[in-house]
Amino acid sequence: QVQLVESGGGSVQAGGSLTLSCAASGYTVRYTYSSNYMAWFRQAPGKEREGVATIDANGRPSYADSVKGRFTISKDNAAKILYLQMNSLKPEDTAMYYCAADPSFRGLGSGYGYWGQGTQVTVSS
């Protein structure tokens, strides 16, 4: 069973930076870490969960317009860690951030099969 554990959240002032990590385990020979599609989502209080960034099996990233140019998604296949580098943070970036994984392409939709528990990011003005 695939398990995802996020870390790296915290409180920062607007304009600051944070790097989130998502450690993965439970992959098999048939379903490998390097072959799956991964993403970061976020959910602010009272709002729906939204896709922030995705990365495909070939390492190609894709971003929501709201974070394009400020956030960078990457992954270390050997260590099985997914990252989200967040720069120029804004108060509206405040949310619980989740990583997600799936053997099939899901884009920024929420149909991923595996989810972490989330890590809180709070940006103050």
Tab-separated table of N, CA and C in Angstrom:
chain	number	residue	atom	x	y	z
A	1	GLN	N	0.839	-1.189	0.000
A	1	GLN	CA	0.000	0.000	0.000
A	1	GLN	C	0.876	1.241	0.000
A	2	VAL	N	0.636	2.115	-0.952
A	2	VAL	CA	1.412	3.346	-1.051
A	2	VAL	C	1.054	4.281	0.103
A	3	GLN	N	2.070	4.826	0.736
A	3	GLN	CA	1.870	5.821	1.793
A	3	GLN	C	2.654	7.074	1.456
A	4	LEU	N	2.044	8.218	1.719
A	4	LEU	CA	2.652	9.511	1.446
A	4	LEU	C	2.652	10.337	2.721
A	5	VAL	N	3.791	10.910	3.058
A	5	VAL	CA	3.915	11.708	4.281
A	5	VAL	C	4.543	13.048	3.938
A	6	GLU	N	3.768	14.119	4.133
A	6	GLU	CA	4.253	15.472	3.850
A	6	GLU	C	4.969	16.059	5.059
A	7	SER	N	5.878	16.984	4.776
A	7	SER	CA	6.557	17.742	5.820
A	7	SER	C	7.018	19.055	5.232
A	8	GLY	N	7.461	19.951	6.112
A	8	GLY	CA	8.043	21.205	5.652
A	8	GLY	C	7.138	22.415	5.754
A	9	GLY	N	5.890	22.200	6.156
A	9	GLY	CA	5.004	23.344	6.306
A	9	GLY	C	5.428	24.218	7.480
A	10	GLY	N	4.821	25.384	7.555
A	10	GLY	CA	5.144	26.292	8.648
A	10	GLY	C	4.526	27.651	8.411
A	11	SER	N	4.971	28.619	9.208
A	11	SER	CA	4.479	29.991	9.106
A	11	SER	C	5.578	30.888	8.584
A	12	VAL	N	5.265	31.691	7.574
A	12	VAL	CA	6.226	32.618	6.996
A	12	VAL	C	5.526	33.933	6.707
A	13	GLN	N	6.313	34.970	6.522
A	13	GLN	CA	5.756	36.249	6.123
A	13	GLN	C	5.638	36.308	4.611
A	14	ALA	N	4.751	37.159	4.146
A	14	ALA	CA	4.579	37.338	2.711
A	14	ALA	C	5.924	37.670	2.065
A	15	GLY	N	6.171	37.055	0.914
A	15	GLY	CA	7.432	37.233	0.224
A	15	GLY	C	8.466	36.179	0.565
A	16	GLY	N	8.174	35.403	1.590
A	16	GLY	CA	9.112	34.373	2.020
A	16	GLY	C	9.006	33.099	1.201
A	17	SER	N	9.781	32.097	1.616
A	17	SER	CA	9.857	30.828	0.887
A	17	SER	C	9.729	29.652	1.835
A	18	LEU	N	9.220	28.567	1.304
A	18	LEU	CA	9.162	27.294	2.008
A	18	LEU	C	9.348	26.180	0.995
A	19	THR	N	9.896	25.072	1.464
A	19	THR	CA	9.983	23.880	0.625
A	19	THR	C	9.259	22.739	1.318
A	20	LEU	N	8.255	22.211	0.656
A	20	LEU	CA	7.524	21.064	1.166
A	20	LEU	C	8.126	19.786	0.600
A	21	SER	N	8.082	18.729	1.400
A	21	SER	CA	8.545	17.413	0.971
A	21	SER	C	7.432	16.389	1.170
A	22	CYS	N	7.470	15.372	0.353
A	22	CYS	CA	6.502	14.282	0.465
A	22	CYS	C	7.269	12.980	0.274
A	23	ALA	N	7.417	12.246	1.373
A	23	ALA	CA	8.135	10.977	1.336
A	23	ALA	C	7.161	9.848	1.031
A	24	ALA	N	7.538	9.006	0.085
A	24	ALA	CA	6.644	7.933	-0.360
A	24	ALA	C	7.228	6.570	-0.023
A	25	SER	N	6.341	5.635	0.234
A	25	SER	CA	6.749	4.255	0.484
A	25	SER	C	5.646	3.326	0.009
A	26	GLY	N	5.968	2.037	-0.050
A	26	GLY	CA	4.951	1.051	-0.388
A	26	GLY	C	4.851	0.697	-1.852
A	27	TYR	N	5.797	1.214	-2.669
A	27	TYR	CA	5.739	0.878	-4.088
A	27	TYR	C	6.236	-0.536	-4.326
A	28	THR	N	5.857	-1.103	-5.476
A	28	THR	CA	6.191	-2.476	-5.794
A	28	THR	C	6.943	-2.538	-7.122
A	29	VAL	N	7.316	-3.734	-7.499
A	29	VAL	CA	7.988	-3.923	-8.781
A	29	VAL	C	7.040	-3.574	-9.923
A	30	ARG	N	5.750	-3.878	-9.735
A	30	ARG	CA	4.772	-3.603	-10.796
A	30	ARG	C	4.365	-2.134	-10.814
A	31	TYR	N	4.338	-1.491	-9.662
A	31	TYR	CA	3.951	-0.081	-9.570
A	31	TYR	C	5.108	0.648	-8.907
A	32	THR	N	5.957	1.236	-9.717
A	32	THR	CA	7.166	1.861	-9.194
A	32	THR	C	6.960	3.358	-8.971
A	33	TYR	N	7.756	3.897	-8.077
A	33	TYR	CA	7.668	5.329	-7.795
A	33	TYR	C	7.948	6.147	-9.046
A	34	SER	N	8.967	5.758	-9.784
A	34	SER	CA	9.376	6.560	-10.936
A	34	SER	C	8.327	6.582	-12.027
A	35	SER	N	7.448	5.595	-12.058
A	35	SER	CA	6.464	5.518	-13.131
A	35	SER	C	5.163	6.234	-12.805
A	36	ASN	N	5.005	6.705	-11.585
A	36	ASN	CA	3.691	7.268	-11.271
A	36	ASN	C	3.627	8.782	-11.430
A	37	TYR	N	2.412	9.253	-11.447
A	37	TYR	CA	2.136	10.672	-11.599
A	37	TYR	C	1.895	11.240	-10.203
A	38	MET	N	2.467	12.401	-9.933
A	38	MET	CA	2.337	12.971	-8.605
A	38	MET	C	1.912	14.431	-8.693
A	39	ALA	N	1.371	14.919	-7.580
A	39	ALA	CA	0.861	16.283	-7.583
A	39	ALA	C	0.823	16.847	-6.173
A	40	TRP	N	0.753	18.159	-6.119
A	40	TRP	CA	0.485	18.881	-4.881
A	40	TRP	C	-0.867	19.561	-5.016
A	41	PHE	N	-1.663	19.451	-3.962
A	41	PHE	CA	-2.938	20.130	-3.867
A	41	PHE	C	-2.942	20.981	-2.609
A	42	ARG	N	-3.890	21.888	-2.521
A	42	ARG	CA	-4.050	22.660	-1.300
A	42	ARG	C	-5.520	22.922	-1.050
A	43	GLN	N	-5.839	23.121	0.223
A	43	GLN	CA	-7.207	23.429	0.600
A	43	GLN	C	-7.203	24.449	1.723
A	44	ALA	N	-7.779	25.599	1.430
A	44	ALA	CA	-7.910	26.646	2.437
A	44	ALA	C	-9.244	26.473	3.146
A	45	PRO	N	-9.362	26.983	4.371
A	45	PRO	CA	-10.625	26.861	5.107
A	45	PRO	C	-11.798	27.426	4.318
A	46	GLY	N	-12.851	26.636	4.205
A	46	GLY	CA	-14.043	27.078	3.506
A	46	GLY	C	-13.969	27.019	2.003
A	47	LYS	N	-12.861	26.505	1.476
A	47	LYS	CA	-12.701	26.425	0.026
A	47	LYS	C	-12.497	24.987	-0.402
A	48	GLU	N	-12.718	24.745	-1.691
A	48	GLU	CA	-12.509	23.413	-2.234
A	48	GLU	C	-11.016	23.159	-2.441
A	49	ARG	N	-10.667	21.869	-2.430
A	49	ARG	CA	-9.288	21.506	-2.704
A	49	ARG	C	-8.949	21.856	-4.146
A	50	GLU	N	-7.777	22.427	-4.359
A	50	GLU	CA	-7.370	22.807	-5.704
A	50	GLU	C	-5.998	22.244	-6.020
A	51	GLY	N	-5.823	21.868	-7.279
A	51	GLY	CA	-4.534	21.387	-7.736
A	51	GLY	C	-3.558	22.540	-7.876
A	52	VAL	N	-2.338	22.347	-7.423
A	52	VAL	CA	-1.313	23.385	-7.447
A	52	VAL	C	-0.270	23.083	-8.514
A	53	ALA	N	0.232	21.856	-8.520
A	53	ALA	CA	1.288	21.477	-9.458
A	53	ALA	C	1.288	19.968	-9.631
A	54	THR	N	1.662	19.539	-10.816
A	54	THR	CA	1.778	18.104	-11.099
A	54	THR	C	3.123	17.831	-11.752
A	55	ILE	N	3.527	16.574	-11.683
A	55	ILE	CA	4.735	16.147	-12.371
A	55	ILE	C	4.492	14.744	-12.895
A	56	ASP	N	4.823	14.524	-14.163
A	56	ASP	CA	4.512	13.228	-14.733
A	56	ASP	C	5.681	12.269	-14.582
A	57	ALA	N	5.510	11.082	-15.138
A	57	ALA	CA	6.519	10.042	-14.974
A	57	ALA	C	7.849	10.423	-15.618
A	58	ASN	N	7.814	11.334	-16.581
A	58	ASN	CA	9.040	11.787	-17.240
A	58	ASN	C	9.608	13.053	-16.614
A	59	GLY	N	8.989	13.489	-15.527
A	59	GLY	CA	9.497	14.673	-14.840
A	59	GLY	C	8.990	15.991	-15.386
A	60	ARG	N	8.013	15.946	-16.251
A	60	ARG	CA	7.469	17.188	-16.810
A	60	ARG	C	6.482	17.808	-15.830
A	61	PRO	N	6.697	19.091	-15.473
A	61	PRO	CA	5.809	19.750	-14.516
A	61	PRO	C	4.672	20.508	-15.195
A	62	SER	N	3.652	20.754	-14.393
A	62	SER	CA	2.543	21.581	-14.840
A	62	SER	C	2.029	22.319	-13.609
A	63	TYR	N	1.608	23.583	-13.805
A	63	TYR	CA	1.242	24.412	-12.656
A	63	TYR	C	-0.108	25.089	-12.851
A	64	ALA	N	-0.769	25.328	-11.734
A	64	ALA	CA	-1.948	26.171	-11.754
A	64	ALA	C	-1.490	27.601	-12.031
A	65	ASP	N	-2.348	28.376	-12.689
A	65	ASP	CA	-1.992	29.751	-13.024
A	65	ASP	C	-1.649	30.567	-11.782
A	66	SER	N	-2.289	30.262	-10.671
A	66	SER	CA	-2.108	31.045	-9.452
A	66	SER	C	-0.716	30.909	-8.854
A	67	VAL	N	0.030	29.878	-9.221
A	67	VAL	CA	1.350	29.671	-8.640
A	67	VAL	C	2.460	29.657	-9.689
A	68	LYS	N	2.102	29.768	-10.948
A	68	LYS	CA	3.083	29.687	-12.026
A	68	LYS	C	4.127	30.796	-11.858
A	69	GLY	N	5.381	30.413	-11.954
A	69	GLY	CA	6.473	31.371	-11.797
A	69	GLY	C	6.940	31.536	-10.366
A	70	ARG	N	6.171	31.017	-9.400
A	70	ARG	CA	6.542	31.140	-7.985
A	70	ARG	C	6.850	29.775	-7.360
A	71	PHE	N	6.147	28.737	-7.780
A	71	PHE	CA	6.322	27.399	-7.224
A	71	PHE	C	7.034	26.501	-8.223
A	72	THR	N	7.817	25.552	-7.699
A	72	THR	CA	8.501	24.570	-8.530
A	72	THR	C	8.307	23.183	-7.942
A	73	ILE	N	7.800	22.274	-8.744
A	73	ILE	CA	7.620	20.888	-8.322
A	73	ILE	C	8.766	20.052	-8.879
A	74	SER	N	9.262	19.131	-8.069
A	74	SER	CA	10.325	18.250	-8.521
A	74	SER	C	10.253	16.959	-7.724
A	75	LYS	N	10.965	15.947	-8.197
A	75	LYS	CA	10.972	14.689	-7.452
A	75	LYS	C	12.320	14.004	-7.576
A	76	ASP	N	12.668	13.297	-6.533
A	76	ASP	CA	13.885	12.503	-6.479
A	76	ASP	C	13.444	11.046	-6.515
A	77	ASN	N	13.601	10.420	-7.673
A	77	ASN	CA	13.110	9.043	-7.809
A	77	ASN	C	13.882	8.075	-6.924
A	78	ALA	N	15.160	8.294	-6.756
A	78	ALA	CA	15.968	7.376	-5.949
A	78	ALA	C	15.539	7.428	-4.480
A	79	ALA	N	15.277	8.629	-3.987
A	79	ALA	CA	14.886	8.792	-2.588
A	79	ALA	C	13.379	8.679	-2.385
A	80	LYS	N	12.631	8.674	-3.501
A	80	LYS	CA	11.178	8.620	-3.439
A	80	LYS	C	10.611	9.810	-2.659
A	81	ILE	N	11.081	10.989	-3.011
A	81	ILE	CA	10.606	12.209	-2.362
A	81	ILE	C	10.126	13.193	-3.428
A	82	LEU	N	8.981	13.761	-3.194
A	82	LEU	CA	8.415	14.812	-4.031
A	82	LEU	C	8.599	16.132	-3.298
A	83	TYR	N	8.965	17.172	-4.034
A	83	TYR	CA	9.189	18.482	-3.438
A	83	TYR	C	8.266	19.536	-4.049
A	84	LEU	N	8.030	20.565	-3.272
A	84	LEU	CA	7.377	21.768	-3.785
A	84	LEU	C	8.117	22.966	-3.202
A	85	GLN	N	8.903	23.617	-4.043
A	85	GLN	CA	9.600	24.836	-3.646
A	85	GLN	C	8.647	25.997	-3.876
A	86	MET	N	8.384	26.752	-2.812
A	86	MET	CA	7.422	27.854	-2.895
A	86	MET	C	8.141	29.158	-2.569
A	87	ASN	N	8.186	30.052	-3.535
A	87	ASN	CA	8.817	31.363	-3.374
A	87	ASN	C	7.769	32.468	-3.494
A	88	SER	N	8.151	33.648	-3.054
A	88	SER	CA	7.261	34.820	-3.141
A	88	SER	C	5.866	34.490	-2.614
A	89	LEU	N	5.830	33.894	-1.459
A	89	LEU	CA	4.557	33.456	-0.904
A	89	LEU	C	3.649	34.635	-0.589
A	90	LYS	N	2.350	34.392	-0.770
A	90	LYS	CA	1.323	35.402	-0.533
A	90	LYS	C	0.352	34.895	0.540
A	91	PRO	N	-0.328	35.796	1.220
A	91	PRO	CA	-1.316	35.343	2.213
A	91	PRO	C	-2.350	34.386	1.624
A	92	GLU	N	-2.689	34.575	0.365
A	92	GLU	CA	-3.681	33.682	-0.263
A	92	GLU	C	-3.143	32.277	-0.536
A	93	ASP	N	-1.851	32.063	-0.299
A	93	ASP	CA	-1.284	30.713	-0.400
A	93	ASP	C	-1.512	29.912	0.880
A	94	THR	N	-2.034	30.561	1.911
A	94	THR	CA	-2.302	29.877	3.170
A	94	THR	C	-3.307	28.751	2.965
A	95	ALA	N	-2.916	27.541	3.355
A	95	ALA	CA	-3.765	26.368	3.146
A	95	ALA	C	-3.085	25.144	3.729
A	96	MET	N	-3.838	24.053	3.776
A	96	MET	CA	-3.246	22.741	4.038
A	96	MET	C	-2.810	22.202	2.688
A	97	TYR	N	-1.562	21.773	2.602
A	97	TYR	CA	-1.010	21.257	1.362
A	97	TYR	C	-0.906	19.733	1.436
A	98	TYR	N	-1.360	19.089	0.363
A	98	TYR	CA	-1.369	17.632	0.286
A	98	TYR	C	-0.592	17.159	-0.939
A	99	CYS	N	0.113	16.053	-0.804
A	99	CYS	CA	0.671	15.429	-1.990
A	99	CYS	C	-0.216	14.248	-2.365
A	100	ALA	N	-0.186	13.909	-3.637
A	100	ALA	CA	-1.027	12.851	-4.167
A	100	ALA	C	-0.263	12.093	-5.234
A	101	ALA	N	-0.635	10.823	-5.423
A	101	ALA	CA	0.034	9.981	-6.408
A	101	ALA	C	-0.973	9.060	-7.073
A	102	ASP	N	-0.668	8.679	-8.298
A	102	ASP	CA	-1.534	7.746	-9.031
A	102	ASP	C	-0.754	7.122	-10.172
A	103	PRO	N	-1.041	5.871	-10.523
A	103	PRO	CA	-0.355	5.253	-11.657
A	103	PRO	C	-0.810	5.805	-13.007
A	104	SER	N	-1.924	6.523	-13.022
A	104	SER	CA	-2.426	7.090	-14.275
A	104	SER	C	-2.401	8.614	-14.223
A	105	PHE	N	-2.405	9.223	-15.410
A	105	PHE	CA	-2.409	10.681	-15.498
A	105	PHE	C	-3.716	11.231	-14.941
A	106	ARG	N	-3.624	12.200	-14.039
A	106	ARG	CA	-4.807	12.828	-13.445
A	106	ARG	C	-4.784	14.341	-13.588
A	107	GLY	N	-3.680	14.899	-13.996
A	107	GLY	CA	-3.582	16.346	-14.139
A	107	GLY	C	-3.808	17.049	-12.819
A	108	LEU	N	-4.513	18.170	-12.881
A	108	LEU	CA	-4.794	18.928	-11.662
A	108	LEU	C	-6.151	18.550	-11.070
A	109	GLY	N	-6.762	17.485	-11.612
A	109	GLY	CA	-8.000	16.995	-11.043
A	109	GLY	C	-7.731	16.210	-9.773
A	110	SER	N	-8.747	15.976	-8.993
A	110	SER	CA	-8.558	15.365	-7.677
A	110	SER	C	-8.730	13.858	-7.685
A	111	GLY	N	-8.666	13.205	-8.850
A	111	GLY	CA	-8.918	11.779	-8.924
A	111	GLY	C	-7.739	10.887	-8.589
A	112	TYR	N	-6.776	11.399	-7.835
A	112	TYR	CA	-5.605	10.599	-7.489
A	112	TYR	C	-5.999	9.525	-6.473
A	113	GLY	N	-5.331	8.380	-6.574
A	113	GLY	CA	-5.688	7.259	-5.718
A	113	GLY	C	-5.055	7.282	-4.337
A	114	TYR	N	-3.943	7.990	-4.202
A	114	TYR	CA	-3.213	7.999	-2.935
A	114	TYR	C	-2.979	9.437	-2.483
A	115	TRP	N	-3.190	9.674	-1.200
A	115	TRP	CA	-3.078	11.015	-0.629
A	115	TRP	C	-2.324	10.973	0.696
A	116	GLY	N	-1.587	12.046	0.963
A	116	GLY	CA	-0.990	12.209	2.263
A	116	GLY	C	-1.943	12.895	3.218
A	117	GLN	N	-1.482	13.111	4.447
A	117	GLN	CA	-2.314	13.710	5.485
A	117	GLN	C	-2.267	15.238	5.475
A	118	GLY	N	-1.298	15.796	4.796
A	118	GLY	CA	-1.247	17.248	4.661
A	118	GLY	C	-0.250	17.903	5.598
A	119	THR	N	0.210	19.084	5.203
A	119	THR	CA	1.070	19.915	6.028
A	119	THR	C	0.589	21.356	5.873
A	120	GLN	N	0.501	22.072	6.988
A	120	GLN	CA	-0.095	23.406	6.986
A	120	GLN	C	0.918	24.471	6.601
A	121	VAL	N	0.522	25.346	5.702
A	121	VAL	CA	1.315	26.512	5.324
A	121	VAL	C	0.502	27.750	5.654
A	122	THR	N	1.104	28.658	6.434
A	122	THR	CA	0.439	29.902	6.805
A	122	THR	C	1.330	31.065	6.421
A	123	VAL	N	0.797	31.975	5.614
A	123	VAL	CA	1.543	33.135	5.147
A	123	VAL	C	0.882	34.386	5.714
A	124	SER	N	1.631	35.146	6.475
A	124	SER	CA	1.098	36.358	7.086
A	124	SER	C	1.530	37.593	6.304
A	125	SER	N	0.680	38.602	6.334
A	125	SER	CA	0.977	39.821	5.569
A	125	SER	C	1.788	40.803	6.397
